[in-house]
Each structure stands twice: as structure tokens, then as C-alpha cells.
mmCIF file of C-alpha atoms in Angstrom:
data_model
loop_
_atom_site.group_PDB
_atom_site.id
_atom_site.type_symbol
_atom_site.label_atom_id
_atom_site.label_comp_id
_atom_site.label_asym_id
_atom_site.label_seq_id
_atom_site.Cartn_x
_atom_site.Cartn_y
_atom_site.Cartn_z
ATOM 1 C CA MET A 63 0.320 0.332 -0.060
ATOM 2 C CA LYS A 64 1.554 3.571 -1.095
ATOM 3 C CA LYS A 65 0.361 7.089 -0.041
ATOM 4 C CA VAL A 66 0.984 10.182 -0.752
ATOM 5 C CA LEU A 67 0.694 12.947 1.613
ATOM 6 C CA GLY A 68 0.716 16.624 0.127
ATOM 7 C CA ASN A 69 -1.460 18.805 -1.328
ATOM 8 C CA PHE A 70 0.388 21.670 0.539
ATOM 9 C CA ASP A 71 -1.763 24.648 -1.899
ATOM 10 C CA SER A 72 -4.324 24.269 1.097
ATOM 11 C CA ILE A 73 -1.922 24.174 4.162
ATOM 12 C CA LEU A 74 -3.470 27.545 4.351
ATOM 13 C CA SER A 75 -6.547 27.509 4.779
ATOM 14 C CA SER A 76 -8.232 23.453 5.649
ATOM 15 C CA GLU A 77 -6.320 21.044 7.963
ATOM 16 C CA ASP A 78 -8.026 17.966 5.704
ATOM 17 C CA MET A 79 -3.876 16.940 5.279
ATOM 18 C CA TRP A 80 -2.114 19.424 7.407
ATOM 19 C CA LYS A 81 -2.381 21.396 10.469
ATOM 20 C CA ILE A 82 0.114 23.395 13.028
ATOM 21 C CA GLY A 83 1.201 21.441 15.363
ATOM 22 C CA GLY A 84 1.314 21.735 19.337
ATOM 23 C CA PHE A 85 0.017 20.896 22.878
ATOM 24 C CA PRO A 86 -2.865 21.130 24.927
ATOM 25 C CA LEU A 87 -1.353 22.347 28.695
ATOM 26 C CA PRO A 88 -2.935 22.291 31.724
ATOM 27 C CA ASP A 89 -4.577 25.487 31.919
ATOM 28 C CA GLY A 90 -6.005 24.891 28.963
ATOM 29 C CA SER A 91 -4.917 26.483 26.403
ATOM 30 C CA PHE A 92 -3.187 25.257 23.728
ATOM 31 C CA TRP A 93 0.919 25.885 22.327
ATOM 32 C CA LYS A 94 0.947 26.516 19.392
ATOM 33 C CA TYR A 95 3.935 25.421 17.106
ATOM 34 C CA GLN A 96 3.789 28.839 14.805
ATOM 35 C CA GLU A 97 6.704 31.261 13.794
ATOM 36 C CA PRO A 98 3.925 34.449 13.959
ATOM 37 C CA GLU A 99 6.667 36.107 10.647
ATOM 38 C CA ALA A 100 6.594 32.849 9.039
ATOM 39 C CA VAL A 101 6.898 32.333 4.852
ATOM 40 C CA VAL A 102 5.364 30.002 3.421
ATOM 41 C CA ILE A 103 5.456 29.566 0.055
ATOM 42 C CA VAL A 104 3.884 26.230 -2.257
ATOM 43 C CA ARG A 105 5.090 26.214 -5.934
ATOM 44 C CA ASN A 106 5.508 22.872 -7.953
ATOM 45 C CA GLY A 107 3.804 20.905 -5.134
ATOM 46 C CA THR A 108 7.225 21.956 -2.194
ATOM 47 C CA LEU A 109 6.518 23.186 0.449
ATOM 48 C CA TYR A 110 9.124 26.487 1.791
ATOM 49 C CA VAL A 111 8.935 27.550 5.145
ATOM 50 C CA ARG A 112 11.538 30.640 6.010
ATOM 51 C CA ALA A 113 11.060 31.239 9.237
ATOM 52 C CA PRO A 114 13.129 34.576 11.946
ATOM 53 C CA LEU A 115 13.104 32.066 15.479
ATOM 54 C CA SER A 116 11.141 33.642 17.913
ATOM 55 C CA ASN A 117 9.009 31.499 19.664
ATOM 56 C CA HIS A 118 10.858 29.588 22.847
ATOM 57 C CA HIS A 119 9.046 28.063 26.151
ATOM 58 C CA ASP A 120 10.879 28.687 30.022
ATOM 59 C CA SER A 121 10.152 26.137 31.348
ATOM 60 C CA ILE A 122 9.280 22.545 29.266
ATOM 61 C CA GLN A 123 11.897 22.247 26.756
ATOM 62 C CA ILE A 124 10.043 19.786 24.213
ATOM 63 C CA LEU A 125 7.571 23.585 24.011
ATOM 64 C CA ASP A 126 10.889 25.760 23.546
ATOM 65 C CA ASN A 127 12.529 23.058 20.062
ATOM 66 C CA ALA A 128 9.156 23.327 17.414
ATOM 67 C CA LYS A 129 9.902 26.304 16.556
ATOM 68 C CA HIS A 130 7.283 26.251 13.514
ATOM 69 C CA MET A 131 6.052 23.042 12.491
ATOM 70 C CA TYR A 132 3.101 20.978 10.188
ATOM 71 C CA TYR A 133 0.836 17.427 11.984
ATOM 72 C CA SER A 134 -0.538 15.315 9.350
ATOM 73 C CA ALA A 135 -4.260 16.124 10.390
ATOM 74 C CA GLU A 136 -4.611 11.727 11.125
ATOM 75 C CA PRO A 137 -1.782 9.611 12.591
ATOM 76 C CA VAL A 138 -0.473 6.732 10.437
ATOM 77 C CA GLU A 139 -1.458 3.424 11.671
ATOM 78 C CA ILE A 140 2.020 0.999 11.297
ATOM 79 C CA PRO A 141 0.944 -2.690 10.220
ATOM 80 C CA GLU A 142 1.394 -4.958 13.131
ATOM 81 C CA ASN A 143 3.409 -7.673 10.279
ATOM 82 C CA GLY A 144 6.000 -6.067 8.290
ATOM 83 C CA TYR A 145 7.627 -2.966 7.579
ATOM 84 C CA ILE A 146 5.835 1.076 7.219
ATOM 85 C CA ASP A 147 8.361 2.952 4.900
ATOM 86 C CA ILE A 148 7.765 7.032 5.628
ATOM 87 C CA GLU A 149 9.816 8.701 2.574
ATOM 88 C CA VAL A 150 10.497 12.705 2.580
ATOM 89 C CA GLU A 151 13.021 15.080 0.071
ATOM 90 C CA ILE A 152 14.582 18.040 2.317
ATOM 91 C CA LYS A 153 16.069 20.965 1.259
ATOM 92 C CA ALA A 154 17.820 23.163 4.063
ATOM 93 C CA ARG A 155 19.331 26.310 4.462
ATOM 94 C CA THR A 156 20.475 28.315 7.912
ATOM 95 C CA LYS A 157 21.292 32.131 8.128
ATOM 96 C CA ASP A 158 22.858 33.193 11.824
ATOM 97 C CA THR A 159 23.427 30.161 12.958
ATOM 98 C CA LYS A 160 26.434 29.875 14.636
ATOM 99 C CA PRO A 161 29.066 27.409 12.126
ATOM 100 C CA GLY A 162 28.758 24.053 12.683
ATOM 101 C CA ASP A 163 26.353 24.067 15.372
ATOM 102 C CA LEU A 164 23.725 21.983 13.562
ATOM 103 C CA TYR A 165 21.195 21.971 16.851
ATOM 104 C CA ASP A 166 20.982 26.078 16.799
ATOM 105 C CA GLY A 167 18.602 25.914 13.927
ATOM 106 C CA TYR A 168 17.156 22.634 11.474
ATOM 107 C CA VAL A 169 15.322 21.552 9.560
ATOM 108 C CA SER A 170 12.979 18.300 10.639
ATOM 109 C CA PHE A 171 11.418 15.802 9.687
ATOM 110 C CA ASN A 172 9.395 13.852 12.287
ATOM 111 C CA LEU A 173 7.320 9.864 13.604
ATOM 112 C CA LEU A 174 5.572 10.662 16.101
ATOM 113 C CA ASP A 175 3.424 8.567 18.194
ATOM 114 C CA PHE A 176 1.075 10.261 20.909
ATOM 115 C CA THR A 177 0.346 6.672 22.505
ATOM 116 C CA THR A 178 3.465 5.730 22.912
ATOM 117 C CA GLY A 179 6.620 9.329 23.004
ATOM 118 C CA ALA A 180 8.376 7.032 21.159
ATOM 119 C CA ALA A 181 10.661 9.548 17.845
ATOM 120 C CA LEU A 182 12.306 8.794 14.527
ATOM 121 C CA ASP A 183 13.210 12.173 13.750
ATOM 122 C CA PHE A 184 15.975 13.691 11.268
ATOM 123 C CA PHE A 185 17.687 17.171 11.778
ATOM 124 C CA ALA A 186 19.004 18.492 8.813
ATOM 125 C CA THR A 187 20.491 22.611 7.869
ATOM 126 C CA ASP A 188 23.373 23.397 4.525
ATOM 127 C CA ASP A 189 25.756 21.000 5.374
ATOM 128 C CA GLN A 190 24.931 18.124 7.890
ATOM 129 C CA TYR A 191 22.029 15.602 9.411
ATOM 130 C CA ALA A 192 22.003 14.363 12.471
ATOM 131 C CA SER A 193 20.001 10.428 12.897
ATOM 132 C CA VAL A 194 17.248 10.864 16.112
ATOM 133 C CA TYR A 195 15.361 7.644 18.151
ATOM 134 C CA GLY A 196 13.765 8.039 21.091
ATOM 135 C CA VAL A 197 10.974 8.238 23.048
ATOM 136 C CA LEU A 198 10.048 11.679 24.919
ATOM 137 C CA PRO A 199 8.066 13.344 27.816
ATOM 138 C CA PHE A 200 4.659 14.228 25.203
ATOM 139 C CA PRO A 201 2.702 16.333 27.358
ATOM 140 C CA GLY A 202 0.112 14.931 28.137
ATOM 141 C CA VAL A 203 1.327 11.465 26.434
ATOM 142 C CA THR A 204 1.828 8.157 28.382
ATOM 143 C CA VAL A 205 4.602 6.936 28.460
ATOM 144 C CA PRO A 206 4.204 2.937 29.233
ATOM 145 C CA ASP A 207 7.081 1.857 32.048
ATOM 146 C CA THR A 208 8.890 -0.953 30.733
ATOM 147 C CA GLY A 209 11.622 -1.448 33.157
ATOM 148 C CA LYS A 210 13.900 -0.126 31.174
ATOM 149 C CA THR A 211 14.872 3.308 31.001
ATOM 150 C CA LYS A 212 11.771 4.425 30.727
ATOM 151 C CA TYR A 213 12.595 8.293 28.084
ATOM 152 C CA PHE A 214 15.496 9.480 26.049
ATOM 153 C CA CYS A 215 16.738 10.458 23.193
ATOM 154 C CA LEU A 216 20.005 9.905 21.322
ATOM 155 C CA PHE A 217 21.184 11.955 18.283
ATOM 156 C CA LYS A 218 23.586 10.590 15.686
ATOM 157 C CA GLU A 219 25.309 13.734 13.364
ATOM 158 C CA ALA A 220 26.807 12.368 10.248
ATOM 159 C CA THR A 221 27.689 13.664 6.887
ATOM 160 C CA ASP A 222 27.999 10.542 5.183
ATOM 161 C CA HIS A 223 26.107 10.318 2.207
ATOM 162 C CA PHE A 224 24.708 13.154 2.069
ATOM 163 C CA LYS A 225 24.439 16.786 -0.533
ATOM 164 C CA PRO A 226 25.374 20.155 1.414
ATOM 165 C CA HIS A 227 23.333 23.132 0.101
ATOM 166 C CA GLU A 228 21.221 20.942 -1.783
ATOM 167 C CA PHE A 229 17.838 18.047 -1.665
ATOM 168 C CA ASN A 230 18.201 15.276 0.471
ATOM 169 C CA THR A 231 15.856 11.999 0.155
ATOM 170 C CA PHE A 232 15.366 11.171 4.186
ATOM 171 C CA ARG A 233 13.247 7.747 5.645
ATOM 172 C CA ILE A 234 13.052 5.602 7.390
ATOM 173 C CA ARG A 235 11.874 2.356 7.634
ATOM 174 C CA TYR A 236 10.000 1.085 11.000
ATOM 175 C CA ASP A 237 8.894 -2.695 11.961
ATOM 176 C CA ARG A 238 7.213 -3.734 14.627
ATOM 177 C CA LYS A 239 7.088 -7.997 14.470
ATOM 178 C CA LYS A 240 11.364 -6.836 14.723
ATOM 179 C CA ASP A 241 11.223 -3.523 17.460
ATOM 180 C CA GLU A 242 13.833 -2.115 14.179
ATOM 181 C CA ALA A 243 14.121 0.935 12.393
ATOM 182 C CA LEU A 244 16.775 1.550 10.039
ATOM 183 C CA PHE A 245 17.619 4.914 8.106
ATOM 184 C CA TYR A 246 18.096 5.761 5.587
ATOM 185 C CA VAL A 247 19.647 9.338 3.506
ATOM 186 C CA ASN A 248 19.678 9.110 -0.660
ATOM 187 C CA GLY A 249 18.916 5.775 -0.337
ATOM 188 C CA GLN A 250 21.803 4.771 1.680
ATOM 189 C CA GLU A 251 21.124 2.896 5.007
ATOM 190 C CA VAL A 252 22.647 5.587 7.659
ATOM 191 C CA ARG A 253 21.587 3.936 11.618
ATOM 192 C CA ARG A 254 19.877 0.803 12.286
ATOM 193 C CA GLU A 255 18.782 0.571 15.659
ATOM 194 C CA THR A 256 16.983 -2.753 17.485
ATOM 195 C CA THR A 257 15.543 -3.945 20.259
ATOM 196 C CA ILE A 258 13.351 -1.171 20.623
ATOM 197 C CA PRO A 259 12.032 -1.464 23.856
ATOM 198 C CA VAL A 260 7.544 -0.160 22.790
ATOM 199 C CA LYS A 261 5.550 -1.541 20.494
ATOM 200 C CA LEU A 262 4.988 1.418 18.555
ATOM 201 C CA ASN A 263 1.121 2.378 17.006
ATOM 202 C CA GLN A 264 0.457 5.643 14.584
ATOM 203 C CA PHE A 265 2.654 7.883 13.121
ATOM 204 C CA THR A 266 1.412 11.791 13.241
ATOM 205 C CA ILE A 267 4.240 12.327 10.429
ATOM 206 C CA ALA A 268 5.465 16.492 11.780
ATOM 207 C CA LEU A 269 7.572 18.887 8.814
ATOM 208 C CA GLY A 270 9.579 20.979 10.864
ATOM 209 C CA ILE A 271 11.808 23.741 11.686
ATOM 210 C CA MET A 272 13.884 23.298 15.250
ATOM 211 C CA THR A 273 16.372 23.982 17.089
ATOM 212 C CA GLU A 274 17.204 22.299 20.745
ATOM 213 C CA LYS A 275 19.127 23.615 23.327
ATOM 214 C CA ASP A 276 18.720 22.778 26.707
ATOM 215 C CA LEU A 277 17.126 24.957 29.424
ATOM 216 C CA THR A 278 18.935 26.788 31.371
ATOM 217 C CA ASN A 279 18.369 28.493 35.340
ATOM 218 C CA GLU A 280 17.412 31.313 33.094
ATOM 219 C CA GLY A 281 15.127 29.592 31.473
ATOM 220 C CA SER A 282 15.607 28.871 27.492
ATOM 221 C CA VAL A 283 18.822 30.743 25.268
ATOM 222 C CA SER A 284 17.778 28.833 22.121
ATOM 223 C CA VAL A 285 16.125 31.927 20.160
ATOM 224 C CA HIS A 286 19.252 34.908 19.107
ATOM 225 C CA GLY A 287 18.020 36.185 15.440
ATOM 226 C CA GLN A 288 18.826 33.462 14.088
ATOM 227 C CA THR A 289 16.586 32.331 10.715
ATOM 228 C CA VAL A 290 15.684 29.013 9.311
ATOM 229 C CA ILE A 291 14.818 27.548 5.135
ATOM 230 C CA GLY A 292 12.682 24.785 5.004
ATOM 231 C CA GLU A 293 11.341 23.031 1.868
ATOM 232 C CA TYR A 294 9.715 19.746 1.669
ATOM 233 C CA SER A 295 8.380 17.975 -0.857
ATOM 234 C CA PRO A 296 5.334 15.771 -1.232
ATOM 235 C CA VAL A 297 5.521 12.599 2.091
ATOM 236 C CA THR A 298 5.671 9.180 0.277
ATOM 237 C CA ILE A 299 4.216 6.226 3.345
ATOM 238 C CA THR A 300 4.818 2.260 1.982
ATOM 239 C CA CYS A 301 3.385 -0.551 3.705
ATOM 240 C CA SER A 302 3.955 -4.075 3.607
ATOM 241 C CA THR A 303 2.107 -6.678 5.282
ATOM 242 C CA ASP A 304 4.209 -10.782 5.528
ATOM 243 C CA ALA A 305 1.380 -11.286 3.838
ATOM 244 C CA GLU A 306 2.544 -9.669 0.548
#
């Protein structure tokens, strides 16, 4: 089964395919991942977002990290047997970020399971990328107890098989039966995670602009006038079951 999530030309007028990401807060409000000065352009089926960074949160790390992000309107169900492949092409550019510091501002492709707290991601800048695997305390999400480390996030920075300043194809494969995730850049496997401690059930697909800077005693330090530009192709989803 193959499905394509695109229709970016309706991203501002409809939530049928994509919606602004964020999380409900205990006080009843909703924290939006939406930069007020973002420029959004859709051309030739590609989504372009240019975001001068300003959003920040002084006490909750997950709310501070993502600055501007779109979620798929509906989560993608993961097959019990077989695997799911999710792929996107991304071009990333940054302005006034700290040289060599990927986490000072980057473009993201995130697969988020809000039933378990699991996340499988790629982060990219002009000249490098990171693959990311974690189980996180998303607001309002109950993370299963496994008897192992409950919350973690493992980043792996690299330049292997990456084309600087160009579009790169990022693909993540998850096999629920094998408890395994594979990460590919331009068709080449760059990472494999086995014995994933929780069974993932579904993915909300996210296309984002983010930072990753630890909160300090004074609060957020993630914003200092930098700009991040992301270009995204439609997302291709392929499911294969053992019966196929």
C-alpha cells in the first residue's frame, strides 16, 4: 500500500491533510508551533517555509524545541506484521546560526507516536544531518513502563551520503514485529536501531523548523535572531505486510 501526503496548496485554508502542530496545556490553552513572521510558499508541489525564530518556552523543553511545525491531520497506522516506510525530500538552509552547530537551527522530519511517546526523526541543516531515536515525555502522553530507561533521546550526527545545500531524500522504516527502525539518506542505510523497548502503534508525521538547546536556570536560550528555511516534498508512505 502506498500513499502520498501532499496537497500543500491547502495548508493555510484546510486541516484535511496538514495542521499546525503543538500540545494542549494543563490550563486548557494550546501551545502552537507557529512562528508569527514565517513566510510560507507552495510552488510545484513543494512546501517552502522561511522562519525568523522567536518562539520559546522557559520551562518545558519540548515546547521550546519546535518553532514552526506542521502535523499530518491524521496519524498513520503501523501494520502489526511487516514494515512501514516514510520518505520525504528536504532542502535546508540557515542564516545567522552558529557555524557548525546543527542544533542552533535546523529543518526536521519527525515521526511521532503520541500513544507511546516514541519519536523517529531526521534533522538537517545546509551541510549535515542527525538521525534521532527516542521516547519522550510529550505533554499529555502516557509513556509505557518497560523496566528499562523510560525517557531517552539518542542523536547521531553525520555527513555520510549527504549532499550539502541540495535536496536530500530521508527515509525511515519501522518494523513493529522486529522492534526495529532503519534510517536512510539518499537510499543508503545510515543507522539501524534494534530491540526498541516499546511497540509503536501510529505515526503523526511532522515537518518542522526547530532548535535543540537545553533550558538554563534563566530559561530558554534557543533564540538569538537566527532564521531557518526548509523546503519539503510531499511525503510518501509505503506499508508492506508479511502476507504481501
